[in-house]
PDB file of C-alpha atoms in Angstrom:
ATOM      1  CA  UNK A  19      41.653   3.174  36.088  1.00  0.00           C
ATOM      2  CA  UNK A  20      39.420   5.608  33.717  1.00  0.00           C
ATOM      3  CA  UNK A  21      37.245   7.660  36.043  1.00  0.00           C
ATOM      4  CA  UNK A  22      36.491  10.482  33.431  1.00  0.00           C
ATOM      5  CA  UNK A  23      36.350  10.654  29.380  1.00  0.00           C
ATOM      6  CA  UNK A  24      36.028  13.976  27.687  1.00  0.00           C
ATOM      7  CA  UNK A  25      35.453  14.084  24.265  1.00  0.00           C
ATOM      8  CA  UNK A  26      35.572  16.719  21.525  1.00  0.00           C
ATOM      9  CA  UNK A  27      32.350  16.641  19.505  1.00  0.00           C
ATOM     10  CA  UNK A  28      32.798  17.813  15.773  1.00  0.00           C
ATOM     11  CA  UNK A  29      35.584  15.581  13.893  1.00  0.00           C
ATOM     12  CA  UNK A  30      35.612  13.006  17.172  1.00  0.00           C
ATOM     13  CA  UNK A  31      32.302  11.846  18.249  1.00  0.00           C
ATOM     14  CA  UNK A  32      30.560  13.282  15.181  1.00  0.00           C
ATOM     15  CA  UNK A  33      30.429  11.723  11.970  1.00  0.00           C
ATOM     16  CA  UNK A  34      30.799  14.309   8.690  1.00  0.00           C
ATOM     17  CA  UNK A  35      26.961  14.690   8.418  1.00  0.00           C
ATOM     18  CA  UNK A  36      27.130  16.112  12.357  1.00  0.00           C
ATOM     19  CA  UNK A  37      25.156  12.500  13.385  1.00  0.00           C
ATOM     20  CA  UNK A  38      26.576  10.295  15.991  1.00  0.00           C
ATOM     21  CA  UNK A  39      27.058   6.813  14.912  1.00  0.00           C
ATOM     22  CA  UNK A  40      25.426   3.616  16.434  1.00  0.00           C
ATOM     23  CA  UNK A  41      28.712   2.512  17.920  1.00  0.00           C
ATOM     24  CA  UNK A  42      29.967   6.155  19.459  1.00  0.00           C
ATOM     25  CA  UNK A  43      26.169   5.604  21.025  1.00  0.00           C
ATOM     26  CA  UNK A  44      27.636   2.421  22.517  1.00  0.00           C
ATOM     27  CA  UNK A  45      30.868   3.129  23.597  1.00  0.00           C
ATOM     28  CA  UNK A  46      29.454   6.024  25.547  1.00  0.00           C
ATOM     29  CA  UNK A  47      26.871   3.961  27.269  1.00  0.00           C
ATOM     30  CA  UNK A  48      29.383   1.463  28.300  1.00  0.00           C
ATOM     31  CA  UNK A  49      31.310   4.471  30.184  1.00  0.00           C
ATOM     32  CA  UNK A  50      28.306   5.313  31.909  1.00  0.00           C
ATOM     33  CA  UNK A  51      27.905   1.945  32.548  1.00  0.00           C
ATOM     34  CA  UNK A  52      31.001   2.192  34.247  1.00  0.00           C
ATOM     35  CA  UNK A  53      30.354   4.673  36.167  1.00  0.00           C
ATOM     36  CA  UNK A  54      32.833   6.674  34.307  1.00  0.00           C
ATOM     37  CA  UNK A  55      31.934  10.788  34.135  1.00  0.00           C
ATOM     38  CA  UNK A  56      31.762  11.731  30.676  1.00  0.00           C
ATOM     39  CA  UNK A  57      32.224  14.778  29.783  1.00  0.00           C
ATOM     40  CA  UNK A  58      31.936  16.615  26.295  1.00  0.00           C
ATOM     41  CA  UNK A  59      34.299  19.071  25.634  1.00  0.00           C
ATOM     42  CA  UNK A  60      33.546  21.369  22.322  1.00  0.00           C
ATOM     43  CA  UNK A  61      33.996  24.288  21.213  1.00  0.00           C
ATOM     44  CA  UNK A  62      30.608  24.539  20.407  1.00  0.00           C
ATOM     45  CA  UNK A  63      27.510  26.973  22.457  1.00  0.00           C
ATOM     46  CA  UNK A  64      25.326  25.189  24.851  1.00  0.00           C
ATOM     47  CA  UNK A  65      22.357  25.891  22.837  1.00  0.00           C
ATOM     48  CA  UNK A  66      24.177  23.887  20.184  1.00  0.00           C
ATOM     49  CA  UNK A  67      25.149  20.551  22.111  1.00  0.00           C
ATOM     50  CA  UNK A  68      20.918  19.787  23.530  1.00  0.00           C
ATOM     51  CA  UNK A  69      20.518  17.263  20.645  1.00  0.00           C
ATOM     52  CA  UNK A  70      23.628  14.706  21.300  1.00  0.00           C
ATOM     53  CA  UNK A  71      22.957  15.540  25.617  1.00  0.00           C
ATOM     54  CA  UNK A  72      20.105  14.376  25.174  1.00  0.00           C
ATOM     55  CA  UNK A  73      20.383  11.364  22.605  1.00  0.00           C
ATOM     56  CA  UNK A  74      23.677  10.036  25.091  1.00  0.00           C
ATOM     57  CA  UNK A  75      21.479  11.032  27.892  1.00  0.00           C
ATOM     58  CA  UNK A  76      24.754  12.791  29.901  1.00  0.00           C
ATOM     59  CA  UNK A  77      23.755  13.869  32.724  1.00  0.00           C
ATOM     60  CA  UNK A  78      27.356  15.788  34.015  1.00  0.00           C
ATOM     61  CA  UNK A  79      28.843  18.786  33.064  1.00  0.00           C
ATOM     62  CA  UNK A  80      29.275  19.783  29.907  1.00  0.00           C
ATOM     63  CA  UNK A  81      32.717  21.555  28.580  1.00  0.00           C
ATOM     64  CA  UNK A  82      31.467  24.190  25.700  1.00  0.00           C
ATOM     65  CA  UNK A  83      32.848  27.741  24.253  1.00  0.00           C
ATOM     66  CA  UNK A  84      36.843  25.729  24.187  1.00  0.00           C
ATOM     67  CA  UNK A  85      36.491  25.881  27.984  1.00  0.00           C
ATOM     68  CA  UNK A  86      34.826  29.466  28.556  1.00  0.00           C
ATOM     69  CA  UNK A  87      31.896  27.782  29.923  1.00  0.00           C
ATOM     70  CA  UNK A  88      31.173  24.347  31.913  1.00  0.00           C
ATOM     71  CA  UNK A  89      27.304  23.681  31.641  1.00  0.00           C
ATOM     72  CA  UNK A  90      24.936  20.946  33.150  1.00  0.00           C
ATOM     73  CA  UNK A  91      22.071  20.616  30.429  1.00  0.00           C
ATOM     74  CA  UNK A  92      20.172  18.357  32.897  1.00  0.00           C
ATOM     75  CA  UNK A  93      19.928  20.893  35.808  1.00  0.00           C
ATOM     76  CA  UNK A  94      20.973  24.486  34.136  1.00  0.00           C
ATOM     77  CA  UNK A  95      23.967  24.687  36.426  1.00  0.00           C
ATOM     78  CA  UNK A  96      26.772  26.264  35.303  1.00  0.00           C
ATOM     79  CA  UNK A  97      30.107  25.899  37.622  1.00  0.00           C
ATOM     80  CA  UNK A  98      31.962  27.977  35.169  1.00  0.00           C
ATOM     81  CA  UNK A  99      31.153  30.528  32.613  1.00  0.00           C
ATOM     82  CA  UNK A 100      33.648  33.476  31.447  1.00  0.00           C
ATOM     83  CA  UNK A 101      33.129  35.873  29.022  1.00  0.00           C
ATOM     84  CA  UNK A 102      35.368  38.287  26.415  1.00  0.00           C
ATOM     85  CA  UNK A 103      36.017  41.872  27.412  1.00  0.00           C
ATOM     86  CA  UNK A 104      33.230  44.005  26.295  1.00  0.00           C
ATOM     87  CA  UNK A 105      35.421  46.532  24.881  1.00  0.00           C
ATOM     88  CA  UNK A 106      37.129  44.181  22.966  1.00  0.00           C
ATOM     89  CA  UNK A 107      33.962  42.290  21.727  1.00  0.00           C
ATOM     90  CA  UNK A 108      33.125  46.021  19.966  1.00  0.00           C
ATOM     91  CA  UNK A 109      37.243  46.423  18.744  1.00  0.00           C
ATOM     92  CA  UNK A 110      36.690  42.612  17.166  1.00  0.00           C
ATOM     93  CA  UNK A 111      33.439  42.988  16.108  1.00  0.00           C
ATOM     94  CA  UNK A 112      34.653  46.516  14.105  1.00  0.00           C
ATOM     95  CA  UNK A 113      37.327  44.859  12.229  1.00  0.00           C
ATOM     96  CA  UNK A 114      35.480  41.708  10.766  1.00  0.00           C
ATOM     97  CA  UNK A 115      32.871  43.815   9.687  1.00  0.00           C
ATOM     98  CA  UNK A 116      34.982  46.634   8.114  1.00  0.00           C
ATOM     99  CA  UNK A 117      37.216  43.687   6.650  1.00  0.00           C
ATOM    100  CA  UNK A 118      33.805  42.110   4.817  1.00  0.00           C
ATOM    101  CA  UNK A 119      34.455  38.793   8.038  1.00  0.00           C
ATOM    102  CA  UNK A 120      31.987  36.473   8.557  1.00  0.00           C
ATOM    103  CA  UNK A 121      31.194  35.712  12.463  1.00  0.00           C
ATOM    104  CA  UNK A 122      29.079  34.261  14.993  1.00  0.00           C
ATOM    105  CA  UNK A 123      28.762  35.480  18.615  1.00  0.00           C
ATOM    106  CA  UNK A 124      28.139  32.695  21.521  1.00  0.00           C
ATOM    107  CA  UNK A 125      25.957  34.055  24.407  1.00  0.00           C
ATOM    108  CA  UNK A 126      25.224  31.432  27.186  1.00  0.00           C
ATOM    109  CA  UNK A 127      21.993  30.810  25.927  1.00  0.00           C
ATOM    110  CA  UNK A 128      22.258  31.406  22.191  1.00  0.00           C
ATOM    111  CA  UNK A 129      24.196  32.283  19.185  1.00  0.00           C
ATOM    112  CA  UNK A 130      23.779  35.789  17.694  1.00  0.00           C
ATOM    113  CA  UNK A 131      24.859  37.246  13.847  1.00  0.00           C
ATOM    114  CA  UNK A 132      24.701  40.269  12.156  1.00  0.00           C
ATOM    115  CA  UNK A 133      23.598  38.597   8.796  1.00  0.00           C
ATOM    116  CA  UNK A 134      22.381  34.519   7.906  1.00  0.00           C
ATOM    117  CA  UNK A 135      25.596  33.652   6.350  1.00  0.00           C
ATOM    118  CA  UNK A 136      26.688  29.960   5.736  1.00  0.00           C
ATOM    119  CA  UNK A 137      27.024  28.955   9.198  1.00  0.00           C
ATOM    120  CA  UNK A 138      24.049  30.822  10.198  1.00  0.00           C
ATOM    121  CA  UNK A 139      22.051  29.108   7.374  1.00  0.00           C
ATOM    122  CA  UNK A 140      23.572  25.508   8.358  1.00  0.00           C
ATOM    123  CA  UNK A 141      22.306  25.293  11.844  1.00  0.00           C
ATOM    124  CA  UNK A 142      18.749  27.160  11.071  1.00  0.00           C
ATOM    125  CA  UNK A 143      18.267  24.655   8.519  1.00  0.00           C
ATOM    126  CA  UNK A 144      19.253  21.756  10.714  1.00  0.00           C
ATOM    127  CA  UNK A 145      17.086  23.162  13.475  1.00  0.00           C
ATOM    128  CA  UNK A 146      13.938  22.666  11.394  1.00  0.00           C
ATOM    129  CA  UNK A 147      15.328  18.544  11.280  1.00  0.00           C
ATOM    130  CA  UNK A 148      14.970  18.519  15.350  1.00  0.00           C
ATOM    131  CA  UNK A 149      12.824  18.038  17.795  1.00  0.00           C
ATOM    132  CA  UNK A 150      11.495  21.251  19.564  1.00  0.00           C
ATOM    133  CA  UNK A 151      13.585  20.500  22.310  1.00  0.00           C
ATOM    134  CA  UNK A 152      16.769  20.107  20.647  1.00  0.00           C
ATOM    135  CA  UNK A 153      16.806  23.059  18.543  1.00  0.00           C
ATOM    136  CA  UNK A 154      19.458  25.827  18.802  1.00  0.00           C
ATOM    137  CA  UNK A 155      18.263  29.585  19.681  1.00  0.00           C
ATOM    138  CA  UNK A 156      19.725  31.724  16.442  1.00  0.00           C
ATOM    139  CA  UNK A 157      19.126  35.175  16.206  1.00  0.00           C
ATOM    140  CA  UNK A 158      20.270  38.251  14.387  1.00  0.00           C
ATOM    141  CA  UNK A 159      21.479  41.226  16.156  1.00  0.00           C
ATOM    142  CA  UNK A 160      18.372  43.117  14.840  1.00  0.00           C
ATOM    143  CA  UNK A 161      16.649  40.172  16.041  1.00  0.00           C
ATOM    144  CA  UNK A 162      17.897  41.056  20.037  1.00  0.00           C
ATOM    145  CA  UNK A 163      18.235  44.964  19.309  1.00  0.00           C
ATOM    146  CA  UNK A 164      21.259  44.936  21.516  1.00  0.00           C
ATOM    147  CA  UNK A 165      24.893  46.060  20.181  1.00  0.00           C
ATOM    148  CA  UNK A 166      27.638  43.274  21.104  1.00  0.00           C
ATOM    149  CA  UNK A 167      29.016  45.325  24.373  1.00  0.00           C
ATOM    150  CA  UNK A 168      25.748  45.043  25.833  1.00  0.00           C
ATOM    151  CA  UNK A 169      26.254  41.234  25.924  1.00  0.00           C
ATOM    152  CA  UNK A 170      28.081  38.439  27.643  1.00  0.00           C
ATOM    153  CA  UNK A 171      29.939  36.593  24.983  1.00  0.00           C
ATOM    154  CA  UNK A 172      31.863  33.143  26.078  1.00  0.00           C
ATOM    155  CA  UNK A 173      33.159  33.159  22.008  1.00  0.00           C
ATOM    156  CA  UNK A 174      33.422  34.535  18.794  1.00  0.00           C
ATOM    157  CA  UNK A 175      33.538  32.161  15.543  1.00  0.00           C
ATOM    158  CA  UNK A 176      35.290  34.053  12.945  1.00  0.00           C
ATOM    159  CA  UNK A 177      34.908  32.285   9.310  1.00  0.00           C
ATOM    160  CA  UNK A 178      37.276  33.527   6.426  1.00  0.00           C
ATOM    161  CA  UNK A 179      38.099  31.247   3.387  1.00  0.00           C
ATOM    162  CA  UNK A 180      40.843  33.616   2.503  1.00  0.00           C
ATOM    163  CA  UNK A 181      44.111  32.473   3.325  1.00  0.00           C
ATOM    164  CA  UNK A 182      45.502  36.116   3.683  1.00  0.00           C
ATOM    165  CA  UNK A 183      42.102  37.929   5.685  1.00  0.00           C
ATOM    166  CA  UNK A 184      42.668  34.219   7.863  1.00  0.00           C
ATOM    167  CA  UNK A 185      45.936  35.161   8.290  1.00  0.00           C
ATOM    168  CA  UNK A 186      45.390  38.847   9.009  1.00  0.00           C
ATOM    169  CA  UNK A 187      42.878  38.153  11.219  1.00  0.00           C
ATOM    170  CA  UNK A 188      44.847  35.829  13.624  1.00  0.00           C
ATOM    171  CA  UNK A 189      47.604  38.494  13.246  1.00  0.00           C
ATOM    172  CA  UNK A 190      45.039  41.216  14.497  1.00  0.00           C
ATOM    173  CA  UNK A 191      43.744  39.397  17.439  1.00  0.00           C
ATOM    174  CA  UNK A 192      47.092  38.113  18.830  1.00  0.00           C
ATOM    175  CA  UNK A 193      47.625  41.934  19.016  1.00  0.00           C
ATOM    176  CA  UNK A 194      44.869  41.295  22.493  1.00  0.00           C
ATOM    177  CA  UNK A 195      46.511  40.277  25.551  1.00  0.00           C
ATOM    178  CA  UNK A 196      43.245  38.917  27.172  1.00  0.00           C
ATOM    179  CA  UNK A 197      41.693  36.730  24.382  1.00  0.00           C
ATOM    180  CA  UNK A 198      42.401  33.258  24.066  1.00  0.00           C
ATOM    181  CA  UNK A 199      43.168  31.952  20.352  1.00  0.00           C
ATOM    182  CA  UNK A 200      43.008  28.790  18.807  1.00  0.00           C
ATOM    183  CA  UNK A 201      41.134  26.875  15.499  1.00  0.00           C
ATOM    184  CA  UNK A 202      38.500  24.281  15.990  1.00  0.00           C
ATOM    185  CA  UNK A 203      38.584  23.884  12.190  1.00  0.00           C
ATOM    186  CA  UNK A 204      39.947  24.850   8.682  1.00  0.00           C
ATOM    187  CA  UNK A 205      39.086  28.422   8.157  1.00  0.00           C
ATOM    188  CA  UNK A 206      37.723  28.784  12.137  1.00  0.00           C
ATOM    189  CA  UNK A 207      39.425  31.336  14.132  1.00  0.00           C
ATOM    190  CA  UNK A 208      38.250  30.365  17.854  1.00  0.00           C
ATOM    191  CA  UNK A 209      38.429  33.232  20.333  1.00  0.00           C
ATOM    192  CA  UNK A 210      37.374  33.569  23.792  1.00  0.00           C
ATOM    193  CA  UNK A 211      38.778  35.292  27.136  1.00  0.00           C
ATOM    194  CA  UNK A 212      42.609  34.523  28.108  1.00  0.00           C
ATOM    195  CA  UNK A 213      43.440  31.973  30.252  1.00  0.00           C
ATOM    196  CA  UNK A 214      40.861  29.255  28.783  1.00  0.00           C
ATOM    197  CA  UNK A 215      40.799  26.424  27.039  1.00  0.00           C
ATOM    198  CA  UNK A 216      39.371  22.643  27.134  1.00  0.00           C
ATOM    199  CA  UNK A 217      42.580  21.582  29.263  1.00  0.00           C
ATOM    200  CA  UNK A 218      41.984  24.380  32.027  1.00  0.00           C
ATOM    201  CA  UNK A 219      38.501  23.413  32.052  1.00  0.00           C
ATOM    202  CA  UNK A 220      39.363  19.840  32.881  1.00  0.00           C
ATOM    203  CA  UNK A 221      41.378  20.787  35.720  1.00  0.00           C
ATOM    204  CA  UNK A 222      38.376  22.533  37.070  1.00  0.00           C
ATOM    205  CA  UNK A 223      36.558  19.231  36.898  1.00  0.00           C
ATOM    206  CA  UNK A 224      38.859  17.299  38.153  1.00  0.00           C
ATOM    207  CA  UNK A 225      39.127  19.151  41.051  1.00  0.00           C
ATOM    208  CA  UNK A 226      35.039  19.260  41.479  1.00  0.00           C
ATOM    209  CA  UNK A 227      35.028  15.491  41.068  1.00  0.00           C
ATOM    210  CA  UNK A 228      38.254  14.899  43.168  1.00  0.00           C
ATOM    211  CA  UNK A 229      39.706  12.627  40.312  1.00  0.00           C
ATOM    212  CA  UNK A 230      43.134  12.736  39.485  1.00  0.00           C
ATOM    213  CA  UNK A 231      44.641  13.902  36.099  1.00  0.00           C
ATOM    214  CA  UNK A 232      46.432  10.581  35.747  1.00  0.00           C
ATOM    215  CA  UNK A 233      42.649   9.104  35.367  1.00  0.00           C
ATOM    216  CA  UNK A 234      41.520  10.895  32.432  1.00  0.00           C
ATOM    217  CA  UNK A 235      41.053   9.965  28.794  1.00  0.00           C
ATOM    218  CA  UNK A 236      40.721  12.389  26.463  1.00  0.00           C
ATOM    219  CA  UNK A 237      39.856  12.127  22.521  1.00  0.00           C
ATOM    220  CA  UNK A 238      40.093  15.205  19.651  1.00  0.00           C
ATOM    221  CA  UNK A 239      41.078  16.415  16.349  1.00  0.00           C
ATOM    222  CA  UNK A 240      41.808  20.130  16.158  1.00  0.00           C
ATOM    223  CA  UNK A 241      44.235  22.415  17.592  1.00  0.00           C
ATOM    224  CA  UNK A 242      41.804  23.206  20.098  1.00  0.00           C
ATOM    225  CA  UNK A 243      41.833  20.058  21.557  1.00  0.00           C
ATOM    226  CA  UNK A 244      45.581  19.856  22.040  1.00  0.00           C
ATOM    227  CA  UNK A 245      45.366  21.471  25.906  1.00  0.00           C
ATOM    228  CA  UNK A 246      42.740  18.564  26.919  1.00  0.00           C
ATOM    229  CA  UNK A 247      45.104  15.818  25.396  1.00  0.00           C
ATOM    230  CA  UNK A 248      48.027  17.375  26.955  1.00  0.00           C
ATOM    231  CA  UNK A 249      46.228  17.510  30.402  1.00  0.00           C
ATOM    232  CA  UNK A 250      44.394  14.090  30.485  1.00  0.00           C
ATOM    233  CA  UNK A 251      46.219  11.135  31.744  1.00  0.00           C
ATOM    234  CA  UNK A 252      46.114   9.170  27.726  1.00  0.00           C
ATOM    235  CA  UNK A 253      45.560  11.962  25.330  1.00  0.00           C
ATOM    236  CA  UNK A 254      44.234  10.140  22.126  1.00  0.00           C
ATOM    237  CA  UNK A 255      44.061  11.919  19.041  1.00  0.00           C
ATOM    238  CA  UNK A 256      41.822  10.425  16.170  1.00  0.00           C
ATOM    239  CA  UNK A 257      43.109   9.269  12.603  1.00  0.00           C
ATOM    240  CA  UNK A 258      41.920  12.204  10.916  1.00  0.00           C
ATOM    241  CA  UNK A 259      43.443  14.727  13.491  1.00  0.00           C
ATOM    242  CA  UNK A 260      46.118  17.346  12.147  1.00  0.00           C
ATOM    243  CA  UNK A 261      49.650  16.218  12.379  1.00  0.00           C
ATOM    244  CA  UNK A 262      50.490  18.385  15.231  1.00  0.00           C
ATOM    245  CA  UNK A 263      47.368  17.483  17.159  1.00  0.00           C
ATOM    246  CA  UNK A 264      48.838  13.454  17.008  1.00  0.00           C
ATOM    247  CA  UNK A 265      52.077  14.977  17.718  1.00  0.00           C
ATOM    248  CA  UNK A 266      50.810  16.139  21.268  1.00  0.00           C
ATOM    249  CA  UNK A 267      49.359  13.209  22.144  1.00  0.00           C
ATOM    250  CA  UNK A 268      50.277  10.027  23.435  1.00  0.00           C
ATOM    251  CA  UNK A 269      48.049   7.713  21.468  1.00  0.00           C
ATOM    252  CA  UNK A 270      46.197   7.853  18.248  1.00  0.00           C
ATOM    253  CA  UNK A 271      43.048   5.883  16.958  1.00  0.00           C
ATOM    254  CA  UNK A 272      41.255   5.542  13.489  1.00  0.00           C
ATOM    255  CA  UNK A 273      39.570   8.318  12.206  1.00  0.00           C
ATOM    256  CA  UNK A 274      35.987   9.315  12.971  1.00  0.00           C
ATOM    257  CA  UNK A 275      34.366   7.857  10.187  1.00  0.00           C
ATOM    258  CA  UNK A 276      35.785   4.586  11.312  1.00  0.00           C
ATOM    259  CA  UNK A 277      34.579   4.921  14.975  1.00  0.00           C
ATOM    260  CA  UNK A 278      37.771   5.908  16.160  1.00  0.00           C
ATOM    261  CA  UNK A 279      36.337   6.193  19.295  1.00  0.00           C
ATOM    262  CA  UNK A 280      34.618   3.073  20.108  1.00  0.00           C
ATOM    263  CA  UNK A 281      37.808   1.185  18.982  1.00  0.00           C
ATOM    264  CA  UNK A 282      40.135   2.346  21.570  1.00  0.00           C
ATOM    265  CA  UNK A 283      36.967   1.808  24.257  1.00  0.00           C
ATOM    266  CA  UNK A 284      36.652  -1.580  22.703  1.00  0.00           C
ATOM    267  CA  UNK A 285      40.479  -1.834  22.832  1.00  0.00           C
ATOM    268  CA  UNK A 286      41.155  -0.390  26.864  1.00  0.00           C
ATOM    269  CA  UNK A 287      38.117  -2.476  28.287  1.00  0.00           C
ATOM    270  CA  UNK A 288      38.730  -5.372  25.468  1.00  0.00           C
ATOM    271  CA  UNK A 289      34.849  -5.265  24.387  1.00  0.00           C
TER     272      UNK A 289
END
């Protein structure tokens, strides 16, 4: 029996345009229906997750930051937040911007930049589409006037194009034994403090909600994704997942523009 359903957001729930579709609305409400704890598991901020919260109207924890953070939108609880070595924030933060690396910085409450590049300019444009309440807090770092050791960052998003800077980069920051690092995307480098991830962050739920691993479905895409699918009792990777990330799971569905997720709901509780 399903008692919990974590789902990764971008490439998974999400369609391409970052809109969830009528039936991912649908199979979601039947969960909660259910009585089934769903849980979204991203490697997205908090500040960037209010809009689908809110539309899906979850009201339990929230997994965000790959697992650095475990958020409750609907109260402002948070049962688990962990952050990256300040020291090593600055050592980071030096290289991508000596190397010409484009990066955001995930605070708890907001995302911070040293200069609107694409991704920057994606979500401030989007924001102006929302609601008040939905919109992401963006800043600059001349917005906050605080250097990056002064802060508590859950994760860095490092963006490089460039197969060999990618590569480099990945190279440099394996180099840290206390940073966690994994890819939520072509040309993402995800990092965040050792011993996280979406997996470990479903443990820690599981053990809150006193529901056994064996009772867990889990759906992603991305290499980040492969810890929860290992974890969760049926691990279901969607259609337009890497190879490796169907290779670690136990089930795979269509792909997310063909609401790979309602169809194994529909297929499990034979809608």
């Amino acid at each position: 029996m399903i008692k919990m359903a974590a789902f990764d957001m971008d490439g998974t729930l999400l369609l391409k345009d970052k809109t969830l579709s009528v039936k991912s609305i649908e199979a979601i409400k039947y969960l909660l229906s259910k009585n089934v704890k769903v849980i979204i598991a991203t490697g997205r901020p908090n500040t960037l997750l209010k809009e689908y919260v809110n539309k899906l109207n979850i009201n339990e924890f929230s997994v965000t930051c790959n697992g650095s953070v475990i958020y409750n939108h609907k109260n402002s609880e948070f049962l688990y937040n962990d952050t990256i070595n300040k020291a090593t924030t600055k050592n980071i933060e030096s290289y991508l911007l000596d190397n010409n690396i484009d990066f955001l910085a995930y605070e708890k409450d907001y995302v911070v930049s040293h200069n609107s590049g694409p991704r920057h300019l994606f979500y401030t444009d989007r924001n102006k589409t929302l609601p008040i309440e939905d919109q992401a807090q963006f800043y600059t770092f001349e917005d906050i006037k605080k250097p990056i050791d002064e802060l508590s960052i859950n994760k860095i998003l490092v963006v490089e194009q460039n197969k060999e800077k990618y590569a480099k980069t990945v190279e440099f920051l394996n180099k840290f034994d206390n940073l966690y690092v994994t890819q939520s995307k072509e040309d993402f480098i995800d990092v965040g403090p050792t011993g996280n991830s979406k997996g470990n962050a479903l443990d820690i739920l599981c053990k809150y909600y006193n529901i056994d691993k064996s009772e867990v479905i889990a759906f992603g895409d991305q290499m980040n994704d492969v810890s929860m699918l290992k974890f969760a009792g049926i691990g279901v990777a969607m259609g337009n997942a890497k190879q490796a990330v169907k290779d670690a799971s136990d089930q795979v569905t269509l792909s997310n523009e063909e609401d790979g997720v309602f169809h194994k709901i529909s297929e499990i509780y034979n809608l």
